[in-house]
PDB file of N, CA and C in Angstrom:
ATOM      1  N   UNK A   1       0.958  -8.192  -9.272  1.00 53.00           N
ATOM      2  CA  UNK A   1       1.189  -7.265 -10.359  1.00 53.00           C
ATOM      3  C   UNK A   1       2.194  -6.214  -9.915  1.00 53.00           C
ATOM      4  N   UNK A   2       2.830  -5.660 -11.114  1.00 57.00           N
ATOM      5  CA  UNK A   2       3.947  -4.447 -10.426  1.00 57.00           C
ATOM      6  C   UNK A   2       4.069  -3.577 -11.716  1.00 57.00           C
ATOM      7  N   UNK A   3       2.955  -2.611 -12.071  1.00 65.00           N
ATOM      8  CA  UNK A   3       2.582  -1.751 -12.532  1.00 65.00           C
ATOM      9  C   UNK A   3       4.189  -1.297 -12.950  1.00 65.00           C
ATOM     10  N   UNK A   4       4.602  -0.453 -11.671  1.00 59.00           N
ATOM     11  CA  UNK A   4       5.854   0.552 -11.941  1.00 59.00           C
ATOM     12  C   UNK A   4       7.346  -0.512 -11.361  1.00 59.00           C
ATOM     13  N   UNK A   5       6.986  -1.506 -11.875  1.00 59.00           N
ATOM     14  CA  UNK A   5       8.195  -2.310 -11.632  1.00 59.00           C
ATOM     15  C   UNK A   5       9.877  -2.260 -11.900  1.00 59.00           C
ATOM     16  N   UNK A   6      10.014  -1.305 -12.614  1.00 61.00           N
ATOM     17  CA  UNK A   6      11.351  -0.839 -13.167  1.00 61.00           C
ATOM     18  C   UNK A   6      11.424   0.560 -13.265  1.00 61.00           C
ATOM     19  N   UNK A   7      12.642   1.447 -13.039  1.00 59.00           N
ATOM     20  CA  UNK A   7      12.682   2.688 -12.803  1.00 59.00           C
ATOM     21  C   UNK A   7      12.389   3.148 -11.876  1.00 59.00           C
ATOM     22  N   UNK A   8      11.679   2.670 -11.057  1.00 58.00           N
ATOM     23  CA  UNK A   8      11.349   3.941  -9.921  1.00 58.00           C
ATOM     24  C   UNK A   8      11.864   3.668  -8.912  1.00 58.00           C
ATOM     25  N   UNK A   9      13.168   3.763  -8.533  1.00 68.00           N
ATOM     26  CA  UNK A   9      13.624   3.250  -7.176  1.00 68.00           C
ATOM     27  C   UNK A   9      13.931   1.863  -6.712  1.00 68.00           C
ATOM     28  N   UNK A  10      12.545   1.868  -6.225  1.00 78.00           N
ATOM     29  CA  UNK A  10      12.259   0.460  -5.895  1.00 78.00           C
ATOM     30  C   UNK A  10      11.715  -0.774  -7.108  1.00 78.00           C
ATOM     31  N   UNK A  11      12.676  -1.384  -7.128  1.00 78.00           N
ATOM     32  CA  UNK A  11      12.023  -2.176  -8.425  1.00 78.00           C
ATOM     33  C   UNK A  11      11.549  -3.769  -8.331  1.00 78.00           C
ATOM     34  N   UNK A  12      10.762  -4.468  -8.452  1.00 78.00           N
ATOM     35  CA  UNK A  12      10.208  -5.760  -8.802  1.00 78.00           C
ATOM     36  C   UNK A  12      11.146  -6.642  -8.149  1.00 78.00           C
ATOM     37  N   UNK A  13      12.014  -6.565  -8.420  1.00 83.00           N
ATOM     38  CA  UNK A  13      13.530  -7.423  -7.739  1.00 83.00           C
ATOM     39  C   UNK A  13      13.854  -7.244  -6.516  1.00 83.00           C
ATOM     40  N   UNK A  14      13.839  -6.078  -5.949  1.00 85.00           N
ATOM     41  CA  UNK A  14      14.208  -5.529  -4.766  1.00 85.00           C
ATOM     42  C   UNK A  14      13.013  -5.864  -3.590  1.00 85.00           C
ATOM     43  N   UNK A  15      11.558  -5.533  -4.381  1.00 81.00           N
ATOM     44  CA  UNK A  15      10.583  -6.267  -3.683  1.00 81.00           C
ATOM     45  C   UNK A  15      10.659  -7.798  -3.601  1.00 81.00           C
ATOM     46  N   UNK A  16      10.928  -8.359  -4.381  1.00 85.00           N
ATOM     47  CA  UNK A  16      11.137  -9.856  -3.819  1.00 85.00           C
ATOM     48  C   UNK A  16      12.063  -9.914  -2.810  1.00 85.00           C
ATOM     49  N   UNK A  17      13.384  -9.410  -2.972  1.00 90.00           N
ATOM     50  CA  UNK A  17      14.339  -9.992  -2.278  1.00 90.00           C
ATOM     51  C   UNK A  17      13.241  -9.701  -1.241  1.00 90.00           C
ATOM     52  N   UNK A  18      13.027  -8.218  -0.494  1.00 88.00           N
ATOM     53  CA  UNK A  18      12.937  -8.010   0.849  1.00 88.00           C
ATOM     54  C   UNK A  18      11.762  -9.089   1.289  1.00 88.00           C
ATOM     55  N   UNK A  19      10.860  -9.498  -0.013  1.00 87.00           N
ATOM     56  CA  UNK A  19       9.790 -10.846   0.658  1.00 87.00           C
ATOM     57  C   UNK A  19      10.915 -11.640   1.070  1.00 87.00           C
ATOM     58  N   UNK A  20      11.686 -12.425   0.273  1.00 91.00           N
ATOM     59  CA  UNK A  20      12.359 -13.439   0.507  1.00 91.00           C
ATOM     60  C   UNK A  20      12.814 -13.147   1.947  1.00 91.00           C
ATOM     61  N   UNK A  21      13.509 -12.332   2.596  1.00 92.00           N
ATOM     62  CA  UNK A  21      14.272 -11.519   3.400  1.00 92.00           C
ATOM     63  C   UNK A  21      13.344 -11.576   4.678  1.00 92.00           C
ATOM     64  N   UNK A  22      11.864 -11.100   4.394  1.00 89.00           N
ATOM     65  CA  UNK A  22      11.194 -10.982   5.548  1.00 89.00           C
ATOM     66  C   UNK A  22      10.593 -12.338   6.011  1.00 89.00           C
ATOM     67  N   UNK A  23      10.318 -13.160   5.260  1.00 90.00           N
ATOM     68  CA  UNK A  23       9.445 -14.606   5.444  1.00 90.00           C
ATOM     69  C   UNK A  23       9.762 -15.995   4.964  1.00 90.00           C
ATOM     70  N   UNK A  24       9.442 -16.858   4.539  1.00 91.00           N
ATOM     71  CA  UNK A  24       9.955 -18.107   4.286  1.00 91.00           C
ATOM     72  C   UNK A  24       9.076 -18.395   3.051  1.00 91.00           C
ATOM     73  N   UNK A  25       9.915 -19.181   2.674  1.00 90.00           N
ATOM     74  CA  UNK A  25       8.570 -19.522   1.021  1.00 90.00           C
ATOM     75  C   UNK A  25       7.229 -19.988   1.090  1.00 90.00           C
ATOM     76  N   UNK A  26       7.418 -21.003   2.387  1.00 90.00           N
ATOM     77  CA  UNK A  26       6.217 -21.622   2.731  1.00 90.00           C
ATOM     78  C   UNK A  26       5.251 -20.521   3.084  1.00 90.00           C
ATOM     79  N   UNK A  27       5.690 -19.046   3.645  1.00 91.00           N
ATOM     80  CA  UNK A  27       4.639 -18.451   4.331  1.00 91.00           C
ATOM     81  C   UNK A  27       3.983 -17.276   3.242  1.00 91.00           C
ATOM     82  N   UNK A  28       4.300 -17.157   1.931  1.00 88.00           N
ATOM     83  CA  UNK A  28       4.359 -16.495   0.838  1.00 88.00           C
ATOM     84  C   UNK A  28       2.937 -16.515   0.736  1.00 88.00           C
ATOM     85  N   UNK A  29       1.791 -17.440   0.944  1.00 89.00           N
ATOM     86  CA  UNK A  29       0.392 -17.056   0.482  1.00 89.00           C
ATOM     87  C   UNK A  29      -0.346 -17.593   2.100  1.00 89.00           C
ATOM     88  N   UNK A  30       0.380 -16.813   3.072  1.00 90.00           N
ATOM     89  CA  UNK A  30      -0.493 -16.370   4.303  1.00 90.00           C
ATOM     90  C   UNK A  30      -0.673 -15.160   4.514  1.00 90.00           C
ATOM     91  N   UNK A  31      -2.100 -15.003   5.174  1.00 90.00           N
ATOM     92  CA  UNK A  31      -2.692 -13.970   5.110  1.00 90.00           C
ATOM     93  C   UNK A  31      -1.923 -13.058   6.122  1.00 90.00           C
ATOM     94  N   UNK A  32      -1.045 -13.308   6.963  1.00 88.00           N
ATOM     95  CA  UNK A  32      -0.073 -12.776   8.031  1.00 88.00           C
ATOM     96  C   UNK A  32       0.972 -11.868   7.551  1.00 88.00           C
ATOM     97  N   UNK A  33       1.496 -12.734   6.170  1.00 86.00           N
ATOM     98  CA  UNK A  33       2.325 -12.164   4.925  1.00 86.00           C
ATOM     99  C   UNK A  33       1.701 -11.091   4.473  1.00 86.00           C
ATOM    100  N   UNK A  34       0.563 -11.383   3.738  1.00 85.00           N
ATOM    101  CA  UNK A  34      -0.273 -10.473   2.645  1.00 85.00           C
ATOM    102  C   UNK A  34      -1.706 -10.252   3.036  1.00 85.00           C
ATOM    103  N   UNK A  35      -2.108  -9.431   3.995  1.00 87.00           N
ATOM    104  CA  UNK A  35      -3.582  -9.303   4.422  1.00 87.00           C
ATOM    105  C   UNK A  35      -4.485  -9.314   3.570  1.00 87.00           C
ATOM    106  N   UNK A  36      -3.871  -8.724   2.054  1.00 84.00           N
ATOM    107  CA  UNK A  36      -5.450  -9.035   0.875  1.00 84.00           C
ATOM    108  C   UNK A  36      -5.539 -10.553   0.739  1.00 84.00           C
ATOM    109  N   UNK A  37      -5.099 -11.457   1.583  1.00 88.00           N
ATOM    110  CA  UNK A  37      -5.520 -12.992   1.038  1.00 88.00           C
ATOM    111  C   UNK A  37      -6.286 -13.093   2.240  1.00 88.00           C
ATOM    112  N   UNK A  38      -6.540 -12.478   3.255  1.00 91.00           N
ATOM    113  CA  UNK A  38      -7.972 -13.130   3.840  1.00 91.00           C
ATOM    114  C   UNK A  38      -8.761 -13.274   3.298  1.00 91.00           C
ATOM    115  N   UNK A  39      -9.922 -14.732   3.999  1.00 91.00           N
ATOM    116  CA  UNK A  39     -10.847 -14.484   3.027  1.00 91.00           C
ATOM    117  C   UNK A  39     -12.152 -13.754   3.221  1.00 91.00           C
ATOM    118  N   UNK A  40     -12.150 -13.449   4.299  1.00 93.00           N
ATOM    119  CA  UNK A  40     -13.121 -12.336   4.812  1.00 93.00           C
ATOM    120  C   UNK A  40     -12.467 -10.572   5.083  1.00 93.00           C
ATOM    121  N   UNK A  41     -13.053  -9.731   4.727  1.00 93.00           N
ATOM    122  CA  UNK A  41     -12.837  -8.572   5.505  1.00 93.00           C
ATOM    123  C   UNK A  41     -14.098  -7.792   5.970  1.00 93.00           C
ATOM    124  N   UNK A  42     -15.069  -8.548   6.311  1.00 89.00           N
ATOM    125  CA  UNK A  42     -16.362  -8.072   7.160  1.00 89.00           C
ATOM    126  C   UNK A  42     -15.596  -7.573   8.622  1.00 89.00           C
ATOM    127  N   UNK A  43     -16.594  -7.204   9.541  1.00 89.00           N
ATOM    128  CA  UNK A  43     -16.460  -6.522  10.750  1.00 89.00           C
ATOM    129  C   UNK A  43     -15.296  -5.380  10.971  1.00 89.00           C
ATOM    130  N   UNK A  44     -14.577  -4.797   9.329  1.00 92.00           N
ATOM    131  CA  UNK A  44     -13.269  -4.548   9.619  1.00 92.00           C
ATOM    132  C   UNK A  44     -13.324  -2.826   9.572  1.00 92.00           C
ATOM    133  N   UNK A  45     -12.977  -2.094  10.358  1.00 96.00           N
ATOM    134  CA  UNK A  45     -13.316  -1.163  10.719  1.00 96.00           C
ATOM    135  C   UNK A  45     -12.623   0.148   9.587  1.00 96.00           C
ATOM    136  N   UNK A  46     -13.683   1.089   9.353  1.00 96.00           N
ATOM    137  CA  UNK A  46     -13.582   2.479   8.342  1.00 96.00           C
ATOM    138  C   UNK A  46     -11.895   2.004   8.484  1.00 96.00           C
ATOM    139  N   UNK A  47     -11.485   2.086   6.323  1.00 96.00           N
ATOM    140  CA  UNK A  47     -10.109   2.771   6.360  1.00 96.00           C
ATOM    141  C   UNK A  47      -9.464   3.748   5.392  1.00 96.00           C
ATOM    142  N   UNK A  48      -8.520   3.936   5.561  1.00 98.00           N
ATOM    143  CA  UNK A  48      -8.167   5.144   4.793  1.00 98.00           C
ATOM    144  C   UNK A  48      -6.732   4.237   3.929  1.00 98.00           C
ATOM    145  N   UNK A  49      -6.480   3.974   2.441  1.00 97.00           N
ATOM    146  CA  UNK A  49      -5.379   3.587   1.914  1.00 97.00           C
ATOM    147  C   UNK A  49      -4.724   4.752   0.918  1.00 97.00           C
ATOM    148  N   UNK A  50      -3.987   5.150   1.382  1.00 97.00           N
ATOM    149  CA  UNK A  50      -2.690   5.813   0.888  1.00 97.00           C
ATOM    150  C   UNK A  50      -2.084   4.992   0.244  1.00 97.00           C
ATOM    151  N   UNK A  51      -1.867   5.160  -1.355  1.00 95.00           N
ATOM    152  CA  UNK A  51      -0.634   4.478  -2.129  1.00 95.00           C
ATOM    153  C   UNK A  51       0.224   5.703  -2.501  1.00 95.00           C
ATOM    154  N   UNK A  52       1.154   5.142  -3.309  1.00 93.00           N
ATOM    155  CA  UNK A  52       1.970   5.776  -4.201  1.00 93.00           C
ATOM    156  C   UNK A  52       1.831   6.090  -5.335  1.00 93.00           C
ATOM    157  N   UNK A  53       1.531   6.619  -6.231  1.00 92.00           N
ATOM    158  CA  UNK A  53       1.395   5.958  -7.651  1.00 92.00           C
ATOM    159  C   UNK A  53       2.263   5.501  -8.444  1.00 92.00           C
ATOM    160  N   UNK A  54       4.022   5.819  -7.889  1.00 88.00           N
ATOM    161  CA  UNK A  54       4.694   5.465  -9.109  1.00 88.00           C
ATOM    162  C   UNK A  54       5.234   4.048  -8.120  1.00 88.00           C
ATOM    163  N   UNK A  55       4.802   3.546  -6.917  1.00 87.00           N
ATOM    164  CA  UNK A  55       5.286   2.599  -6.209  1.00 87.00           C
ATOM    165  C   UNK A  55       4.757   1.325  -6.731  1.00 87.00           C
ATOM    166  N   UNK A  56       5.806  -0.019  -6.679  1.00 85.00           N
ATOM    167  CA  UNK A  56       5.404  -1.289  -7.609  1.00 85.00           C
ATOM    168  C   UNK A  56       4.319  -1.763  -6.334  1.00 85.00           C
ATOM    169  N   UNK A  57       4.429  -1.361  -5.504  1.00 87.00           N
ATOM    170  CA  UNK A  57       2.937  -2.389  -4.314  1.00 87.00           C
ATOM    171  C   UNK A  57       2.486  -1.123  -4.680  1.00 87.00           C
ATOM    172  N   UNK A  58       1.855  -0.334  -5.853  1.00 90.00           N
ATOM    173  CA  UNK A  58       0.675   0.096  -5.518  1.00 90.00           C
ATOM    174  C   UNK A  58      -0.752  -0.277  -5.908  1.00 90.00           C
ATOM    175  N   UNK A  59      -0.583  -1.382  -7.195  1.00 89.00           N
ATOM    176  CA  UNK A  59      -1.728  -2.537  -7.326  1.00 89.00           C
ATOM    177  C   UNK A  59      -1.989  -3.283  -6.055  1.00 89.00           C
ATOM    178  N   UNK A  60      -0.626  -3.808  -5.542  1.00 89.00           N
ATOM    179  CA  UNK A  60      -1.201  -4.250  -4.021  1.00 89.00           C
ATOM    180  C   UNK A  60      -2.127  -3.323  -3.233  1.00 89.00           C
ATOM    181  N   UNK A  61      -1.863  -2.270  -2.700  1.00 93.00           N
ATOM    182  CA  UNK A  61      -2.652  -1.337  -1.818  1.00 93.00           C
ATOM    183  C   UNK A  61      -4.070  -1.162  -2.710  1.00 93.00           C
ATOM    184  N   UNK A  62      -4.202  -0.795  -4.049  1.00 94.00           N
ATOM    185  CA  UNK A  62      -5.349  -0.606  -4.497  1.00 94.00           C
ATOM    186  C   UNK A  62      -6.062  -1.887  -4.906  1.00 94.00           C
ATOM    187  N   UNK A  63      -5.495  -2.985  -5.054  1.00 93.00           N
ATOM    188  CA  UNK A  63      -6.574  -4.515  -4.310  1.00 93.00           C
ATOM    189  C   UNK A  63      -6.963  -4.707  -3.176  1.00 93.00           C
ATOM    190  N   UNK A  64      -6.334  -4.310  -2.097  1.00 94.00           N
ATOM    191  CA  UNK A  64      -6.747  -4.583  -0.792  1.00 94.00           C
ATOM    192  C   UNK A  64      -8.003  -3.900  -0.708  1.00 94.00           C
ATOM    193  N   UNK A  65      -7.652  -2.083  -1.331  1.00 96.00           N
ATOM    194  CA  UNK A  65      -9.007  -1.449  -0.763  1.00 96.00           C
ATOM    195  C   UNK A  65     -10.003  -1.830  -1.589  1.00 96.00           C
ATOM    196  N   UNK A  66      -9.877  -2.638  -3.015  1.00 95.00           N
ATOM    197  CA  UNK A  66     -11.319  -2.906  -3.530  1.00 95.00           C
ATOM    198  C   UNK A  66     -11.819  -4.095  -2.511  1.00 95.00           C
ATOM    199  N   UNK A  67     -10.960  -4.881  -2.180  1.00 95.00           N
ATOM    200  CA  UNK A  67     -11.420  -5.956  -1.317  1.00 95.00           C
ATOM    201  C   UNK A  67     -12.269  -5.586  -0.025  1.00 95.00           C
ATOM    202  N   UNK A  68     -11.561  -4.507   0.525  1.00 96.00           N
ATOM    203  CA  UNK A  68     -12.215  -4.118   1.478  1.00 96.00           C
ATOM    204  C   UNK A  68     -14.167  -3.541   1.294  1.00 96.00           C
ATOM    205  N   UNK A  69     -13.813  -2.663   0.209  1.00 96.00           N
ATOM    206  CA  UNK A  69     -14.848  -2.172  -0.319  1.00 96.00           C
ATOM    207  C   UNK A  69     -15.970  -2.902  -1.021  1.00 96.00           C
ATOM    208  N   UNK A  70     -15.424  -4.060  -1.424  1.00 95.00           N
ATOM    209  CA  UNK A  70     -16.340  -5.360  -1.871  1.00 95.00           C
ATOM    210  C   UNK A  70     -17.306  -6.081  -0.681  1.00 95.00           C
ATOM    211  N   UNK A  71     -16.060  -5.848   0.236  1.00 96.00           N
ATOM    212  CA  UNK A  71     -17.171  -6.492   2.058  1.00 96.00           C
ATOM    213  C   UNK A  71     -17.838  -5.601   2.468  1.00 96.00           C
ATOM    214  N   UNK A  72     -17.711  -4.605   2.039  1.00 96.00           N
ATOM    215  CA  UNK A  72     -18.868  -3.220   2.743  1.00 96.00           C
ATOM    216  C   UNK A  72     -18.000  -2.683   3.943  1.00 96.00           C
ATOM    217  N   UNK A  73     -16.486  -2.466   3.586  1.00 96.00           N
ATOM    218  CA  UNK A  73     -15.886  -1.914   4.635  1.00 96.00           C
ATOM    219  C   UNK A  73     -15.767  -0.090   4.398  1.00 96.00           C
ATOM    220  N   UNK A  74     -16.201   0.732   5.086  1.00 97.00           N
ATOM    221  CA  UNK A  74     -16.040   1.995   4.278  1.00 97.00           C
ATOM    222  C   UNK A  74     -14.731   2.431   4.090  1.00 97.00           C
ATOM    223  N   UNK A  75     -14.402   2.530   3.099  1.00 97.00           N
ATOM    224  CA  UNK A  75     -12.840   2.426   2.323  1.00 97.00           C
ATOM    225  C   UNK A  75     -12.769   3.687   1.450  1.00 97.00           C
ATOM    226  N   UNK A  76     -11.577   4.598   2.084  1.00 98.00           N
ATOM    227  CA  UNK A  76     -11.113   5.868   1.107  1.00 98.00           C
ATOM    228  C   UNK A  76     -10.140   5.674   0.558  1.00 98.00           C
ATOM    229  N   UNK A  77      -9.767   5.845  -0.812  1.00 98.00           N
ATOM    230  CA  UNK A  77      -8.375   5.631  -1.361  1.00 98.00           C
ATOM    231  C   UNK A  77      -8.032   7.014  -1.769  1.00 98.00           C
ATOM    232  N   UNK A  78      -6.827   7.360  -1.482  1.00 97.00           N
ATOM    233  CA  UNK A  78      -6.052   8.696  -2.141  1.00 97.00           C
ATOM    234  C   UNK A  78      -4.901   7.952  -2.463  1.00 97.00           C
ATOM    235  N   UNK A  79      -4.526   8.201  -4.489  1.00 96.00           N
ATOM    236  CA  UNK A  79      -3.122   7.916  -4.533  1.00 96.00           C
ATOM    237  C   UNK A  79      -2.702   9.091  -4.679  1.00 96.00           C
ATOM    238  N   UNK A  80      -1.409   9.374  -4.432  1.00 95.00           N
ATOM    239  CA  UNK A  80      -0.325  10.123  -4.327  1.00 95.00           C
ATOM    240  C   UNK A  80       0.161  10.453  -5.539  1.00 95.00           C
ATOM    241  N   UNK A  81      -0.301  11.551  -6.716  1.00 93.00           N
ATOM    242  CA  UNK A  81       0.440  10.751  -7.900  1.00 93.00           C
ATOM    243  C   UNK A  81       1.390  11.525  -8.063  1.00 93.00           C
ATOM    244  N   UNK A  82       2.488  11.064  -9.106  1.00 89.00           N
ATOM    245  CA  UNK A  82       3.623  11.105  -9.056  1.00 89.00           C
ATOM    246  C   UNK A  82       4.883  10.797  -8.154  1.00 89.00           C
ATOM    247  N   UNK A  83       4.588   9.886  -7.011  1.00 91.00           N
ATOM    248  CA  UNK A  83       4.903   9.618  -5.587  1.00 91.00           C
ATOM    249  C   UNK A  83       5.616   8.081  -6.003  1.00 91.00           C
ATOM    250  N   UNK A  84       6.762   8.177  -5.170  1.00 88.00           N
ATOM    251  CA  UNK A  84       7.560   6.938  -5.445  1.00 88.00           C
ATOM    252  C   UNK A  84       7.361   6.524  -4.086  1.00 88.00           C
ATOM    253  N   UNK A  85       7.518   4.653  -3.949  1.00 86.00           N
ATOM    254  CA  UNK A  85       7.579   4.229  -2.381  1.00 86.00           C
ATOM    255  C   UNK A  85       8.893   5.191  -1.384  1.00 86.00           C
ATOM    256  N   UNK A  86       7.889   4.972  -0.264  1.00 87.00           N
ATOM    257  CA  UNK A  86       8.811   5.551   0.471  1.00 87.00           C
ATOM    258  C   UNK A  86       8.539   7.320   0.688  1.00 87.00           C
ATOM    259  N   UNK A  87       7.726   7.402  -0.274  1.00 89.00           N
ATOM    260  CA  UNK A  87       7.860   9.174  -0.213  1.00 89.00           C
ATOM    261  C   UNK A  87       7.490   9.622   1.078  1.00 89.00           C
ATOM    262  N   UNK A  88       6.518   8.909   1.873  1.00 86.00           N
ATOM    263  CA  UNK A  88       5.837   9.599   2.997  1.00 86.00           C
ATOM    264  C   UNK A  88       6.557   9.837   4.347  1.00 86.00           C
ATOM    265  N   UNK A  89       8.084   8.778   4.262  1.00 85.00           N
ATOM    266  CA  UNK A  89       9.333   9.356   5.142  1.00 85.00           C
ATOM    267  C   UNK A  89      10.556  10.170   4.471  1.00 85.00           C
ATOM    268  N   UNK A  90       9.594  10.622   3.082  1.00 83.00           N
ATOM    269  CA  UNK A  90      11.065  10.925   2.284  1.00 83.00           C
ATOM    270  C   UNK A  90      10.510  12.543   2.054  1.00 83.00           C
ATOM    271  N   UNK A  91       9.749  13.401   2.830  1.00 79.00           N
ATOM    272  CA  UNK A  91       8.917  14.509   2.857  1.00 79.00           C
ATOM    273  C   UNK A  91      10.630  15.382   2.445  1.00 79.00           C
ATOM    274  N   UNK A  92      11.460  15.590   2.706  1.00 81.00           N
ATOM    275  CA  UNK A  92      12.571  16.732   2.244  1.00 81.00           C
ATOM    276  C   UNK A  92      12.947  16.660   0.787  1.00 81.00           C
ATOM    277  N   UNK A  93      12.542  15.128   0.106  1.00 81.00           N
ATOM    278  CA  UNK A  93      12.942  15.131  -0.626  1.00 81.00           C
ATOM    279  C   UNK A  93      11.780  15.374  -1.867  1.00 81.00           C
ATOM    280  N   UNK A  94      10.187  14.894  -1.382  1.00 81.00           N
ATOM    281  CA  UNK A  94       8.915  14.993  -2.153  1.00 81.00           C
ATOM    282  C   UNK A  94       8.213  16.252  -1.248  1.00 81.00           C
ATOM    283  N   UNK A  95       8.279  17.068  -0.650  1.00 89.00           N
ATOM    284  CA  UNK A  95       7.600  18.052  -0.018  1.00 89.00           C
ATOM    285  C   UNK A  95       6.059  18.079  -0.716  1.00 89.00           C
ATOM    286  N   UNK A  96       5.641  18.261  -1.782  1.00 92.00           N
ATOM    287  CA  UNK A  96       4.254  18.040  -2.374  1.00 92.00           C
ATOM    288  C   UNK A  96       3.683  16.907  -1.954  1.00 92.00           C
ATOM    289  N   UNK A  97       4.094  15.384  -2.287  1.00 92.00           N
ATOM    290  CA  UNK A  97       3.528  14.279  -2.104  1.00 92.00           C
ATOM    291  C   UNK A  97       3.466  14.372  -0.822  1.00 92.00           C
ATOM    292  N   UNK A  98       4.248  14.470   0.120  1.00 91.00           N
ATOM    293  CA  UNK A  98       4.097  14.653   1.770  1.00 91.00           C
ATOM    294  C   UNK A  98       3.187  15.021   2.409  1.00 91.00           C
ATOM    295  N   UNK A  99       3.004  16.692   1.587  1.00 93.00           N
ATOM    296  CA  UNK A  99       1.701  17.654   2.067  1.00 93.00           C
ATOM    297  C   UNK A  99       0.620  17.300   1.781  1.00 93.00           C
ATOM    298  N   UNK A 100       0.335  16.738   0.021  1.00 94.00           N
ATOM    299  CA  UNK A 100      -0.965  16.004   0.019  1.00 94.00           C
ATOM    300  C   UNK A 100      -1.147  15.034   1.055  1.00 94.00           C
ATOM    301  N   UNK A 101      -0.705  13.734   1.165  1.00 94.00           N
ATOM    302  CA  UNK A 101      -0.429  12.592   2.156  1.00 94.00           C
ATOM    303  C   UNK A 101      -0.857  13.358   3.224  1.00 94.00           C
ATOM    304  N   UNK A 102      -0.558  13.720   3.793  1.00 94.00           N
ATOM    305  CA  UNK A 102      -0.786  14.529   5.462  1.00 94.00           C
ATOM    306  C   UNK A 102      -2.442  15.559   5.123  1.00 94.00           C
ATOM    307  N   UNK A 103      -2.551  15.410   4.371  1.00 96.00           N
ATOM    308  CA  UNK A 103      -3.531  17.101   4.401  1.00 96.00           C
ATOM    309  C   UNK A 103      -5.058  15.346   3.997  1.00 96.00           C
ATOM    310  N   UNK A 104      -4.908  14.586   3.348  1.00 96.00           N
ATOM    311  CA  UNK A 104      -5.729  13.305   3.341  1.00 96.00           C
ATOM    312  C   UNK A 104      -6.175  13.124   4.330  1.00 96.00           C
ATOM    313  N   UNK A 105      -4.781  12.225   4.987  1.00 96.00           N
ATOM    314  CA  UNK A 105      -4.721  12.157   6.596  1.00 96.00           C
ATOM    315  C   UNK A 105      -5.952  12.281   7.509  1.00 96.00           C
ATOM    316  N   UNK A 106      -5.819  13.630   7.386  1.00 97.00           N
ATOM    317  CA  UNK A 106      -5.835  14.918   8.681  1.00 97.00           C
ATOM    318  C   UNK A 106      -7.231  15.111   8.117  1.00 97.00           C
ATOM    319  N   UNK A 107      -7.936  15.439   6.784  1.00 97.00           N
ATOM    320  CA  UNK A 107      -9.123  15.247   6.389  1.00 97.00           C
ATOM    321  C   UNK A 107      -9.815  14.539   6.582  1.00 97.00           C
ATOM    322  N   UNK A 108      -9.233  12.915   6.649  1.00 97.00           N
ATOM    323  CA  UNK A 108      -9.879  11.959   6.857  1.00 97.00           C
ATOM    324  C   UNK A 108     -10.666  11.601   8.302  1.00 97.00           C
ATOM    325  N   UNK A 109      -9.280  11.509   9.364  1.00 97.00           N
ATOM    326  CA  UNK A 109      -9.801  11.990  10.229  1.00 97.00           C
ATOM    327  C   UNK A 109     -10.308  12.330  11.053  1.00 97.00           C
ATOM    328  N   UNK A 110     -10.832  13.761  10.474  1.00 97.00           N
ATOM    329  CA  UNK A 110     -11.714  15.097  10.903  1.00 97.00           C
ATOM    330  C   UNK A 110     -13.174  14.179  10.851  1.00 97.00           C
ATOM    331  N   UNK A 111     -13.633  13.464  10.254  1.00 93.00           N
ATOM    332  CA  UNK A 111     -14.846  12.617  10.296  1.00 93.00           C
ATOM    333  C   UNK A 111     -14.800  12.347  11.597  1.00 93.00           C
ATOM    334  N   UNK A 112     -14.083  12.082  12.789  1.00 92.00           N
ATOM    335  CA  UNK A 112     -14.302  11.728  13.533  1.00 92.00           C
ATOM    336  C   UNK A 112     -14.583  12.319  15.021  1.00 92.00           C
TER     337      UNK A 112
END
């Protein structure tokens, strides 16, 4: 799925190419490719998923963590909203999305 697939930067197209770019067709539904296609995520240790909200993998990131959360993995999600991919190296240019992102983080953590 690609929610914010057009307009925001990064668009639907651009994510393919870079699949195409990073892997081979054959390797398109391995779990090496795409970690939400394991078919287990038991034993998998507390995580924390940061999306984007206006980013097209951010249905990706928010399937993984239901997946996770479906195996009984303890799973925090914070999206970022109003946050395009990329924002979390792009802090000069999103200073808000950055500070939330980091202040999550750093909350998260502190659990430990």
């Amino acid at each position: 799925q690609f929610t914010y697939s057009e307009g925001y930067v990064l668009s639907r197209k651009v994510c393919l190419w870079f699949r195409d770019h990073y892997i081979d067709e054959g390797q398109y539904s391995e779990p090496k490719a795409s970690p939400e296609l394991y078919e287990s995520f038991a034993d998998l240790p507390r995580c924390l998923v940061v999306v984007a909200e206006c980013d097209p993998l951010v249905d990706d990131g928010l399937q993984y963590a239901d997946k996770l959360q479906e195996a009984g993995v303890p799973t925090t999600v914070s999206v970022v909203k109003g946050a395009l991919h990329g924002f979390f190296h792009l802090q000069g240019a999103y200073p808000e999305a950055g500070q939330f992102a980091m202040q999550e983080i750093k909350d998260w953590l502190s659990q430990f």
